[in-house]
mmCIF file of C-alpha atoms in Angstrom:
data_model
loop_
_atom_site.group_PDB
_atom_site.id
_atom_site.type_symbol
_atom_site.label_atom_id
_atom_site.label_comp_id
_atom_site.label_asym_id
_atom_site.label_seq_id
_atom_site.Cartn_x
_atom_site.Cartn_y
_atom_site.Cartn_z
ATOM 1 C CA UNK A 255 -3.425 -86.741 -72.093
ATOM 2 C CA UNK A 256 -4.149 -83.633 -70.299
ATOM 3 C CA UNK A 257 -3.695 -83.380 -66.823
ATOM 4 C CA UNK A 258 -6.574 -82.027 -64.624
ATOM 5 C CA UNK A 259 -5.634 -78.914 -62.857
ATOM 6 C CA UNK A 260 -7.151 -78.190 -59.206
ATOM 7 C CA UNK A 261 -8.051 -74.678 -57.983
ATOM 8 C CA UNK A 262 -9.901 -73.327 -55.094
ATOM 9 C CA UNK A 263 -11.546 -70.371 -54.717
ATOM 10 C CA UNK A 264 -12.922 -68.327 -52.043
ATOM 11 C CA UNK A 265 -17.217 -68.463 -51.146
ATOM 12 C CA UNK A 266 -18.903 -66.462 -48.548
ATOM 13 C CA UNK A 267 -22.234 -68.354 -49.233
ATOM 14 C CA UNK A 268 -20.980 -72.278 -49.397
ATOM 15 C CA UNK A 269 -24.508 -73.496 -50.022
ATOM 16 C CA UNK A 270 -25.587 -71.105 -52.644
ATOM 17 C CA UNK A 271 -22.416 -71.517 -54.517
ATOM 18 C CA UNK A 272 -22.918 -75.060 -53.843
ATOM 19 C CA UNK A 273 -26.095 -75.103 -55.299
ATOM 20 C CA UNK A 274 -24.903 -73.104 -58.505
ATOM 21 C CA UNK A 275 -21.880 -75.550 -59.369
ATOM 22 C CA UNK A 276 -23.873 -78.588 -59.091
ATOM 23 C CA UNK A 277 -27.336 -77.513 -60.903
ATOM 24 C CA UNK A 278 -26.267 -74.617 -63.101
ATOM 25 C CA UNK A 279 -23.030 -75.413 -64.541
ATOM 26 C CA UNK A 280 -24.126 -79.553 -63.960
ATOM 27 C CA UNK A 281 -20.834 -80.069 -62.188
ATOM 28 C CA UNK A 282 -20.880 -83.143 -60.387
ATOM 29 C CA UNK A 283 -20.158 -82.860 -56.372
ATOM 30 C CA UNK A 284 -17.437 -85.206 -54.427
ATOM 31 C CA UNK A 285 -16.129 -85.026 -51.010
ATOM 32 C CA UNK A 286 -17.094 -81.955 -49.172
ATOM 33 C CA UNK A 287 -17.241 -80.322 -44.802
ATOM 34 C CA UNK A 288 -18.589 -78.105 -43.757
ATOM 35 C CA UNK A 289 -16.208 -75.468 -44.968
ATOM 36 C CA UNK A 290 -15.323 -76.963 -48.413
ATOM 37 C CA UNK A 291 -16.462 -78.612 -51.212
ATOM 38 C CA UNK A 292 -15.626 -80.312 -54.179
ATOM 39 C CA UNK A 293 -16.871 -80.656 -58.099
ATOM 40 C CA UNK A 294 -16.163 -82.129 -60.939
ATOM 41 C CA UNK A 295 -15.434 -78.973 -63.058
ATOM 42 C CA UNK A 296 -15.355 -80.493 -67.004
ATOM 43 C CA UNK A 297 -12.746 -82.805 -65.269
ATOM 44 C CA UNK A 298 -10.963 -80.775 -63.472
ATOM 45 C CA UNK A 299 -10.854 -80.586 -59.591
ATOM 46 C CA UNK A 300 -12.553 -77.227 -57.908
ATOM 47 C CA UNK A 301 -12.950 -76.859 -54.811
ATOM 48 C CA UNK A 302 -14.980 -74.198 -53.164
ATOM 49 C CA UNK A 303 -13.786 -72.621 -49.818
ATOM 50 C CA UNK A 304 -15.974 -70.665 -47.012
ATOM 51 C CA UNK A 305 -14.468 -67.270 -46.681
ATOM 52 C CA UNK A 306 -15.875 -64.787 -44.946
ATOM 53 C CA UNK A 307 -17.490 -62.125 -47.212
ATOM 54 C CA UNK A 308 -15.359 -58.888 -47.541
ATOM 55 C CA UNK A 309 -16.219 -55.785 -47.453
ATOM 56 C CA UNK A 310 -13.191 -54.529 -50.526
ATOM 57 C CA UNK A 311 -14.886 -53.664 -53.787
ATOM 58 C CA UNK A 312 -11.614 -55.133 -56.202
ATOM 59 C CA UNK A 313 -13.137 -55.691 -58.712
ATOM 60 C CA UNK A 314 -10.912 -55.041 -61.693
ATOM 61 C CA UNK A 315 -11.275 -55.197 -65.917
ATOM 62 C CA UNK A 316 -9.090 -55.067 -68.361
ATOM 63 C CA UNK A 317 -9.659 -54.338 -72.172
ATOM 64 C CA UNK A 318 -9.859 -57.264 -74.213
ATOM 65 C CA UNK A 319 -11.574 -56.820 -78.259
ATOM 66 C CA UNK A 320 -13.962 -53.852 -77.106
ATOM 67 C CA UNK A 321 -14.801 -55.695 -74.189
ATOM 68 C CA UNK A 322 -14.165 -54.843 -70.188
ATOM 69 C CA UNK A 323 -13.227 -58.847 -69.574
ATOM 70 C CA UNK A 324 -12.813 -59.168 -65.705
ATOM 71 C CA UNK A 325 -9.483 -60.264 -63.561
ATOM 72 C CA UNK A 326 -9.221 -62.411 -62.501
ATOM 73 C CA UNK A 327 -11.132 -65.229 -63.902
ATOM 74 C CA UNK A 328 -11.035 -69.021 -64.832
ATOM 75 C CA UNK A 329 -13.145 -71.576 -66.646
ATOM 76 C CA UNK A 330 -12.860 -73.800 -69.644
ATOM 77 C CA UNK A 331 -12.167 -74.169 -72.888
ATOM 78 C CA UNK A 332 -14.273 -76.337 -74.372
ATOM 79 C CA UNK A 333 -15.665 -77.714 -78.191
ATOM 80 C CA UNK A 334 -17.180 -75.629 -80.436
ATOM 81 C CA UNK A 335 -20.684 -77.207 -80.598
ATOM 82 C CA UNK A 336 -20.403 -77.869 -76.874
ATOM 83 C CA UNK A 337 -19.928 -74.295 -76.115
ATOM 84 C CA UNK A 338 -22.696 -72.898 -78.064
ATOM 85 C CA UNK A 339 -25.114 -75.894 -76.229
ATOM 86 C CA UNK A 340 -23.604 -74.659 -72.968
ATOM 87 C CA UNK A 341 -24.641 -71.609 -73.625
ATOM 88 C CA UNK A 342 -27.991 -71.812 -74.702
ATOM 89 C CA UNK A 343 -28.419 -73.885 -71.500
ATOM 90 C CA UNK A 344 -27.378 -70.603 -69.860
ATOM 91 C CA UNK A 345 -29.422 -68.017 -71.126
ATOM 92 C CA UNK A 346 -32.290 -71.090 -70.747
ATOM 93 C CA UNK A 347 -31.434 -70.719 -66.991
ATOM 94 C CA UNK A 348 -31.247 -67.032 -66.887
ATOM 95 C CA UNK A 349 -27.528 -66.419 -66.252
ATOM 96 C CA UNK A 350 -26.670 -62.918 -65.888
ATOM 97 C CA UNK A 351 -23.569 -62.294 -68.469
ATOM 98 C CA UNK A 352 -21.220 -60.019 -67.917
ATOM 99 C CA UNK A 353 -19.664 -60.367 -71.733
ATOM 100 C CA UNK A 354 -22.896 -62.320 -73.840
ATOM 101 C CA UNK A 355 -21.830 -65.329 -75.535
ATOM 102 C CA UNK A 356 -20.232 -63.973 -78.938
ATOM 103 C CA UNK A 357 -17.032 -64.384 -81.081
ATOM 104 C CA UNK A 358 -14.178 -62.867 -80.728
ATOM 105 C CA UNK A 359 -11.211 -61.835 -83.371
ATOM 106 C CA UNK A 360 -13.757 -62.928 -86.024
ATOM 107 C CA UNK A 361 -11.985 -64.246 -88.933
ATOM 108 C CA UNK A 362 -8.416 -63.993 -87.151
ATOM 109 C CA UNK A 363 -5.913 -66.244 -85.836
ATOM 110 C CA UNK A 364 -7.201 -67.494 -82.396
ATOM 111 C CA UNK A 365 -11.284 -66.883 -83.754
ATOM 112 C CA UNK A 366 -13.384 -68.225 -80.188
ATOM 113 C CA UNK A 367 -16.457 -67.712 -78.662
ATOM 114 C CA UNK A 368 -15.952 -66.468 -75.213
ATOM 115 C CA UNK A 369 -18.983 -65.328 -72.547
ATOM 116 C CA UNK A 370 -18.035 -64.233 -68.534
ATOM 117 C CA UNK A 371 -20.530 -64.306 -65.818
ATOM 118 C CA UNK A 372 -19.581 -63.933 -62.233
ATOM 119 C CA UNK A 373 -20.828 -67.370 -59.573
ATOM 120 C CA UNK A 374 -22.832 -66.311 -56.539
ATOM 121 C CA UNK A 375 -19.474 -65.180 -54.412
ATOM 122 C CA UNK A 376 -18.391 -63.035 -57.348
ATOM 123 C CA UNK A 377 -16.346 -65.338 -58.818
ATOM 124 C CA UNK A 378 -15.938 -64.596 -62.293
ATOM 125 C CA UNK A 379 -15.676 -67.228 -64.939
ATOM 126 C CA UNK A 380 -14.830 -67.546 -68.860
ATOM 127 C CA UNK A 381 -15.897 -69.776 -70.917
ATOM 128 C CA UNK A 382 -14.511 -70.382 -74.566
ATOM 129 C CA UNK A 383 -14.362 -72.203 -77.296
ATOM 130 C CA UNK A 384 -12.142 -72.340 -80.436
ATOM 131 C CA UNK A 385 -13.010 -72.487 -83.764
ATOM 132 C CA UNK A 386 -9.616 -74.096 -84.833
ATOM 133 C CA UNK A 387 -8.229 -75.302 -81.176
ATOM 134 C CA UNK A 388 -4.933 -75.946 -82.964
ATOM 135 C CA UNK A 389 -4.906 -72.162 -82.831
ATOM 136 C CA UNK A 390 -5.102 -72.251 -78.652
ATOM 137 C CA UNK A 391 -2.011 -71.244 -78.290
ATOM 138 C CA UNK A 392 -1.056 -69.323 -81.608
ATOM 139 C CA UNK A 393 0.352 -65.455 -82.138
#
């Protein structure tokens, strides 16, 4: 069994953000304060954390199959058919990709379908999906 990992991430705009984990991505909310809260993030623990809003541009990219793919990120990997559902429900609710839903290294060892979009802080996340997941971790 896998074990759930927990992260939390930085939010200047806790109900916003709240707003987009729970209705967007359907992410189920637990405990929360005023200065935190959690979700249910494909069974994994996130938590989301008030942080003042910065002023620092860092944004940063790094090549990855043609593509500017942003760092950092996080999401989840998850079934084929799921993914593609997951992100038809996302274009449905007029997500604003930074890398479109798509395949990447078409036809080679590790073949996925991968899409980015940033949350409302400017968190940005990856989703994926592998067409052989035996090949997750392959060269």
């Amino acid at each position: 069994m896998l074990s759930p990992f927990h992260i939390a991430i930085p939010v200047h705009n806790l109900e916003t953000c709240r707003t987009f984990y729970r209705e967007i991505l359907n992410c189920e909310e637990g405990r929360s304060s005023e200065h935190w809260v959690d979700f249910n993030f494909f069974g994994h623990q996130l938590v989301i954390h008030y942080k003042p809003k910065s002023h620092e541009n860092d944004l940063h990219s790094n090549p990855v199959d043609g593509k500017q793919v942003p760092v950092p990120h996080f999401g989840v990997v998850l079934a084929w058919e799921t993914f593609q559902q997951f992100a038809e429900a996302l274009k449905q609710k007029d997500i604003r990709f930074i890398i479109e839903p798509y395949i990447r290294f078409e036809g080679q060892v590790g073949e996925q379908a991968t899409m980015f979009f940033y949350d409302p802080a400017g968190n940005a996340l990856e989703f994926k999906a592998f067409k052989d997941m035996d090949q997750l971790f392959a060269k």
